[in-house]
Amino acid sequence: MGSLNQIVNVNIALSTTSVPRGVFGVPMIIAPLTTFTERVRVYLNYNAAQEDNLPAEVLKALRAVFSQTPRPQMCKVGRLDVGAEGKVAADTLAEQLSAIQAEDVNWYGFALTERTPALQLAAAEWAETQTKMFFTSSAEEAITDASSTTDILSSLSAKNYLRTAVIVDKHAADQYLEMAWMGRCFTIAPGGETWALKQLSAVEASDWSATEQQTILKKGGNTFERFAPQIYLTTPGKVVSGEWVDVIRFRDWLADAIQTSLSTLMINRNKVPYTDGGIALIVNNLTGCLIEGQRVGGIAPDEIDADGNNVKGFVVTYPRSVDVPFQDKADRILNLAFSARLAGAIHLTNINGNLSYELQ
């Protein structure tokens, strides 16, 4: 008997491998726990956490997250081990944070329920070596003393950390402003948010004098305070180095988007040839990621300047195949570059007006 393979022989390969994208909208609470034995537990709502009989401090932090509007789809709780004295040792924190990340990498921002200066410094040091962000708060009175250089905010700022944000809170002993802050902002796509001017629910604001506020801001801190009757807002939305929180988060997102997209392209092809056509495949893929960065609001769109010239939001620089150095081709390395304009955000609007009987 004959076979249809003798007429048409069909072989269909599957090129559907996809490198998973990173997660930039899931907050994590890190706490000493004996309630469960795994390193990480996921909570989709506050009621589920209550049923687990978690410690009061963890429940406070979860309540802060899930009280926001809108709120994240989930929050994770990471378990720390305690030492012989019943406390978390600062010198073991980095190792324990790494163990938590090894069990579950799908989270981005984290906070500690225990906020001693030693633990805060250790957490910030660890975060700087990862693609994570550390959020914390403090009620330390010395922070508002302009002459103090040893308070926790001054100590963190002196390190010029890019992945640590501190919100100064007089009520830090009773609430977790940093978790509310993450809960509110993590609902927005990276690049589409600012961490300033956010209203937070179920947490109490602090009253600061103008001098105290300026001292906090100069030291690299943030506040949640009253701006008008019944209007309480965060400001300015920076990490302790002075960079904007949203810029760091968007940079992490963009790096991940480019890496995963290009990896998926190269894995699913038998090869990407070192020709102009192959280079174009890479360039088009990179361009697609940058366009996505524009869509979410992190990269500025193409705009027109005062002279009518088109100012691009980004530019990709790449070589022609014949111009690539021999050694790069032999090593199968392609070097590309791009430059992009951040969209930024408007936090302050100055308006100068004039009223008269004729236009001036």
Coordinates of C-alpha atoms in Angstrom, one line a residue:
M1 CA 0.0 0.0 0.0
G2 CA 1.3 3.4 -0.9
S3 CA 1.5 6.3 1.5
L4 CA 0.6 10.0 1.1
N5 CA 4.1 10.7 2.3
Q6 CA 5.2 9.6 -1.2
I7 CA 3.1 12.5 -2.6
V8 CA 3.4 15.2 0.1
N9 CA 5.7 14.7 3.0
V10 CA 4.9 17.1 5.8
N11 CA 7.1 18.0 8.8
I12 CA 6.0 20.9 11.0
A13 CA 8.4 22.2 13.6
L14 CA 7.3 24.2 16.6
S15 CA 9.0 27.5 17.0
T16 CA 6.9 28.6 20.0
T17 CA 9.5 28.8 22.8
S18 CA 9.0 32.1 24.7
V19 CA 11.4 33.5 27.3
P20 CA 9.2 34.7 30.1
R21 CA 9.1 38.4 30.9
G22 CA 10.1 39.7 34.3
V23 CA 7.6 40.8 36.9
F24 CA 7.6 44.5 38.0
G25 CA 4.3 44.8 39.7
V26 CA 4.3 42.4 42.6
P27 CA 5.2 43.6 46.1
M28 CA 6.8 41.4 48.8
I29 CA 6.7 41.6 52.6
I30 CA 9.7 40.1 54.3
A31 CA 9.1 39.0 57.9
P32 CA 10.3 36.6 60.5
L33 CA 7.7 33.8 60.5
T34 CA 6.8 30.4 61.9
T35 CA 3.3 30.3 60.4
F36 CA 4.5 28.4 57.3
T37 CA 7.6 26.5 56.3
E38 CA 8.0 27.5 52.7
R39 CA 10.1 30.6 51.9
V40 CA 7.3 32.4 50.0
R41 CA 3.5 32.4 50.2
V42 CA 1.2 34.2 47.8
Y43 CA -1.9 36.1 48.9
L44 CA -4.6 37.3 46.5
N45 CA -6.6 39.2 49.1
Y46 CA -6.5 40.2 52.7
N47 CA -9.0 37.6 53.9
A48 CA -6.8 34.7 52.9
A49 CA -4.0 36.2 55.0
Q50 CA -6.3 36.5 58.0
E51 CA -7.2 32.8 57.7
D52 CA -3.5 31.9 57.9
N53 CA -3.2 33.5 61.3
L54 CA -0.2 35.6 60.3
P55 CA 1.5 37.9 62.8
A56 CA -0.1 41.3 63.4
E57 CA 2.7 43.2 61.7
V58 CA 2.4 41.1 58.5
L59 CA -1.4 41.6 58.5
K60 CA -0.9 45.4 58.9
A61 CA 1.4 45.4 55.9
L62 CA -0.9 43.3 53.8
R63 CA -3.9 45.5 54.8
A64 CA -1.9 48.5 53.6
V65 CA -1.4 46.9 50.2
F66 CA -4.9 45.6 49.6
S67 CA -6.6 48.8 50.8
Q68 CA -5.4 50.8 47.8
T69 CA -7.6 51.7 44.8
P70 CA -6.6 50.2 42.4
R71 CA -4.7 47.5 44.2
P72 CA -2.3 44.7 43.0
Q73 CA -3.7 41.3 42.0
M74 CA -1.4 39.7 44.6
C75 CA 1.1 40.3 47.4
K76 CA 3.8 37.8 48.5
V77 CA 5.1 37.2 51.9
G78 CA 8.7 36.0 52.4
R79 CA 9.8 34.1 55.5
L80 CA 12.9 35.0 57.5
D81 CA 14.5 32.7 60.1
V82 CA 15.3 34.2 63.5
G83 CA 18.4 33.6 65.5
A84 CA 18.9 32.3 69.0
E85 CA 17.7 35.6 70.5
G86 CA 14.5 35.5 68.5
K87 CA 15.7 38.3 66.2
V88 CA 16.7 38.5 62.6
A89 CA 20.5 38.9 62.4
A90 CA 21.5 41.7 59.9
D91 CA 24.6 39.7 58.8
T92 CA 22.3 36.8 57.6
L93 CA 19.7 39.0 55.9
A94 CA 21.4 39.0 52.4
E95 CA 21.7 35.2 52.5
Q96 CA 18.0 34.8 53.5
L97 CA 16.8 37.3 50.9
S98 CA 18.7 35.3 48.3
A99 CA 17.1 32.1 49.5
I100 CA 13.7 33.8 49.1
Q101 CA 14.5 34.9 45.6
A102 CA 15.8 31.4 44.7
E103 CA 12.4 29.9 45.6
D104 CA 10.4 32.6 43.9
V105 CA 11.9 35.3 41.6
N106 CA 8.6 36.7 40.5
W107 CA 8.3 39.9 42.6
Y108 CA 10.0 43.3 42.4
G109 CA 9.6 45.6 45.4
F110 CA 10.1 44.5 49.0
A111 CA 9.8 45.8 52.5
L112 CA 10.7 44.6 55.9
T113 CA 8.3 44.3 58.9
E114 CA 11.3 44.7 61.2
R115 CA 12.9 48.1 60.4
T116 CA 15.9 48.4 62.5
P117 CA 18.7 50.6 61.0
A118 CA 21.0 47.5 60.7
L119 CA 18.4 45.5 58.8
Q120 CA 17.5 48.5 56.6
L121 CA 21.1 49.0 55.7
A122 CA 21.6 45.3 55.0
A123 CA 18.5 45.1 52.8
A124 CA 19.5 48.2 50.8
E125 CA 23.0 46.8 50.2
W126 CA 21.4 43.5 48.9
A127 CA 18.9 45.2 46.7
E128 CA 21.6 47.2 45.0
T129 CA 23.1 43.9 43.6
Q130 CA 19.7 42.6 42.3
T131 CA 17.0 43.7 39.9
K132 CA 14.8 44.5 42.9
M133 CA 13.8 47.7 44.8
F134 CA 13.7 48.1 48.6
F135 CA 11.1 50.4 50.1
T136 CA 11.2 51.3 53.8
S137 CA 10.0 53.9 56.2
S138 CA 11.3 55.5 59.4
A139 CA 10.1 57.7 62.3
E140 CA 13.7 58.5 63.5
E141 CA 13.6 62.0 64.8
A142 CA 17.1 62.8 63.8
I143 CA 16.1 62.6 60.1
T144 CA 14.5 66.1 60.4
D145 CA 17.7 67.5 62.0
A146 CA 19.6 69.1 59.2
S147 CA 22.9 68.7 61.1
S148 CA 22.5 64.9 61.6
T149 CA 24.5 62.7 59.3
T150 CA 24.1 59.4 61.2
D151 CA 20.4 58.9 61.0
I152 CA 19.1 56.1 58.7
L153 CA 18.1 58.3 55.8
S154 CA 21.5 60.1 55.8
S155 CA 23.3 56.8 56.1
L156 CA 21.4 55.3 53.1
S157 CA 21.8 58.5 51.0
A158 CA 25.6 58.6 51.7
K159 CA 25.7 55.2 49.9
N160 CA 24.1 56.8 46.8
Y161 CA 21.8 53.8 46.4
L162 CA 19.6 53.6 43.3
R163 CA 17.3 50.8 44.5
T164 CA 16.2 52.1 47.9
A165 CA 13.4 54.5 48.6
V166 CA 12.6 55.8 52.1
I167 CA 9.3 57.4 53.1
V168 CA 9.6 59.3 56.4
D169 CA 6.6 58.6 58.6
K170 CA 5.8 59.7 62.2
H171 CA 3.5 56.8 62.5
A172 CA 5.9 54.1 61.2
A173 CA 5.6 52.1 64.4
D174 CA 1.9 51.5 63.7
Q175 CA 1.7 51.3 59.9
Y176 CA 3.4 50.4 56.6
L177 CA 3.3 53.4 54.3
E178 CA 5.9 51.8 52.0
M179 CA 3.6 48.9 51.4
A180 CA 0.6 51.2 50.6
W181 CA 2.9 53.1 48.3
M182 CA 3.9 50.0 46.4
G183 CA 0.4 48.7 46.4
R184 CA -0.8 51.9 44.7
C185 CA 2.0 52.4 42.2
F186 CA 2.6 48.7 41.2
T187 CA -0.9 48.7 39.5
I188 CA 0.6 51.0 36.8
A189 CA 2.8 49.7 34.0
P190 CA 6.5 50.7 34.4
G191 CA 7.1 54.0 32.6
G192 CA 3.4 55.0 33.0
E193 CA 3.6 56.2 36.5
T194 CA 5.1 58.7 38.9
W195 CA 5.5 57.9 42.6
A196 CA 4.7 61.5 43.5
L197 CA 1.2 63.0 44.1
K198 CA -0.3 59.6 45.0
Q199 CA -3.2 59.4 47.4
L200 CA -2.9 56.4 49.7
S201 CA -5.8 54.7 51.6
A202 CA -6.0 53.3 55.1
V203 CA -2.7 54.9 56.2
E204 CA -2.2 58.1 58.2
A205 CA -0.3 61.1 56.9
S206 CA 2.3 63.1 58.8
D207 CA 2.4 66.8 59.5
W208 CA 5.7 68.4 58.7
S209 CA 6.8 72.0 58.9
A210 CA 8.3 73.5 55.8
T211 CA 11.7 73.3 57.3
E212 CA 11.3 69.6 58.2
Q213 CA 9.9 68.8 54.8
Q214 CA 12.9 70.4 53.0
T215 CA 15.4 68.6 55.3
I216 CA 13.8 65.2 54.5
L217 CA 13.8 66.0 50.8
K218 CA 17.4 67.2 50.8
K219 CA 18.5 64.0 52.5
G220 CA 16.8 61.9 49.8
G221 CA 13.6 61.0 51.6
N222 CA 9.9 61.1 50.7
T223 CA 6.8 62.2 52.6
F224 CA 3.1 61.5 52.7
E225 CA 1.5 64.7 54.0
R226 CA -1.4 67.1 53.6
F227 CA -1.4 69.4 50.6
A228 CA -5.0 70.8 51.0
P229 CA -8.0 70.0 53.2
Q230 CA -8.6 66.3 52.8
I231 CA -5.9 66.0 50.1
Y232 CA -2.9 63.9 51.3
L233 CA -0.2 63.1 48.8
T234 CA 3.3 61.5 48.4
T235 CA 6.2 63.6 47.4
P236 CA 8.7 63.7 45.6
G237 CA 8.9 60.0 44.5
K238 CA 12.7 59.5 44.6
V239 CA 15.2 56.9 45.7
V240 CA 17.9 58.0 48.2
S241 CA 20.4 58.8 45.4
G242 CA 18.1 61.4 44.1
E243 CA 16.9 59.6 41.0
W244 CA 13.2 59.1 40.3
V245 CA 11.7 55.8 41.4
D246 CA 9.8 55.5 38.1
V247 CA 13.0 55.9 36.1
I248 CA 14.7 53.0 37.9
R249 CA 11.6 50.8 37.5
F250 CA 11.2 51.6 33.8
R251 CA 14.9 51.0 33.2
D252 CA 14.6 47.5 34.7
W253 CA 11.5 46.8 32.7
L254 CA 13.1 48.0 29.4
A255 CA 16.2 45.9 30.0
D256 CA 14.1 42.9 30.6
A257 CA 11.8 43.5 27.6
I258 CA 14.8 43.8 25.3
Q259 CA 16.6 40.7 26.7
T260 CA 13.6 38.4 26.7
S261 CA 12.4 39.5 23.2
L262 CA 15.7 39.1 21.5
S263 CA 16.4 35.8 23.3
T264 CA 13.0 34.5 22.1
L265 CA 13.9 35.6 18.5
M266 CA 17.2 33.9 18.5
I267 CA 16.1 30.7 20.2
N268 CA 13.2 30.1 17.7
R269 CA 15.4 30.5 14.6
N270 CA 17.9 27.9 13.3
K271 CA 20.2 30.9 13.1
V272 CA 20.3 34.6 12.6
P273 CA 22.8 35.1 9.8
Y274 CA 25.6 37.7 10.2
T275 CA 24.3 39.6 7.1
D276 CA 22.4 42.8 6.7
G277 CA 19.2 40.8 6.7
G278 CA 20.1 39.2 10.0
I279 CA 21.2 42.5 11.6
A280 CA 17.8 43.9 10.4
L281 CA 16.0 41.2 12.3
I282 CA 17.8 42.1 15.5
V283 CA 17.3 45.9 14.9
N284 CA 13.6 45.5 14.2
N285 CA 13.2 43.5 17.4
L286 CA 15.0 46.1 19.4
T287 CA 13.0 48.8 17.8
G288 CA 9.8 47.0 18.7
C289 CA 10.8 47.0 22.4
L290 CA 11.5 50.7 22.3
I291 CA 8.2 51.4 20.6
E292 CA 6.5 49.4 23.4
G293 CA 8.5 51.7 25.9
Q294 CA 6.9 54.7 24.2
R295 CA 3.4 53.1 24.4
V296 CA 3.6 52.5 28.1
G297 CA 4.9 56.1 28.7
G298 CA 8.5 55.7 29.6
I299 CA 10.1 56.8 26.4
A300 CA 9.1 60.1 24.8
P301 CA 7.3 60.0 21.4
D302 CA 8.6 61.7 18.3
E303 CA 8.0 65.4 18.7
I304 CA 8.3 68.6 16.8
D305 CA 10.6 71.4 18.0
A306 CA 10.1 75.2 17.7
D307 CA 11.8 75.2 14.3
G308 CA 9.5 72.4 12.9
N309 CA 12.2 69.7 13.1
N310 CA 11.2 66.2 14.0
V311 CA 12.9 65.1 17.3
K312 CA 12.8 61.4 17.6
G313 CA 12.0 59.6 20.8
F314 CA 14.8 57.1 20.2
V315 CA 17.5 56.3 17.8
V316 CA 19.1 52.9 17.2
T317 CA 22.6 52.7 15.9
Y318 CA 23.8 49.6 14.1
P319 CA 26.5 48.6 11.5
R320 CA 26.3 47.2 8.1
S321 CA 27.5 43.6 7.9
V322 CA 30.5 44.5 5.7
D323 CA 31.7 47.2 8.2
V324 CA 31.8 44.8 11.2
P325 CA 35.3 44.1 12.4
F326 CA 36.6 40.7 11.5
Q327 CA 37.1 39.6 15.1
D328 CA 33.5 40.5 16.0
K329 CA 32.3 38.4 13.1
A330 CA 34.6 35.5 14.1
D331 CA 33.3 35.7 17.7
R332 CA 29.7 36.1 16.4
I333 CA 29.2 39.2 18.4
L334 CA 27.0 42.1 17.2
N335 CA 27.3 45.5 18.9
L336 CA 24.2 47.7 18.8
A337 CA 23.4 51.0 20.6
F338 CA 20.4 53.1 21.2
S339 CA 19.6 56.5 22.7
A340 CA 16.2 57.3 24.0
R341 CA 14.5 60.4 25.6
L342 CA 12.7 59.7 28.8
A343 CA 9.2 61.0 28.8
G344 CA 9.5 62.0 32.5
A345 CA 6.5 63.5 34.4
I346 CA 5.2 67.0 35.4
H347 CA 5.1 67.4 39.2
L348 CA 4.9 71.2 39.3
T349 CA 3.2 73.7 37.0
N350 CA 4.2 77.4 37.2
I351 CA 1.6 79.7 35.6
N352 CA 2.1 83.4 35.1
G353 CA -1.1 85.3 34.2
N354 CA -2.3 88.8 33.6
L355 CA -5.7 90.3 33.8
S356 CA -6.5 93.6 31.9
Y357 CA -9.1 95.1 29.6
E358 CA -6.9 94.5 26.6
L359 CA -4.6 91.5 25.7
Q360 CA -1.0 92.4 26.4

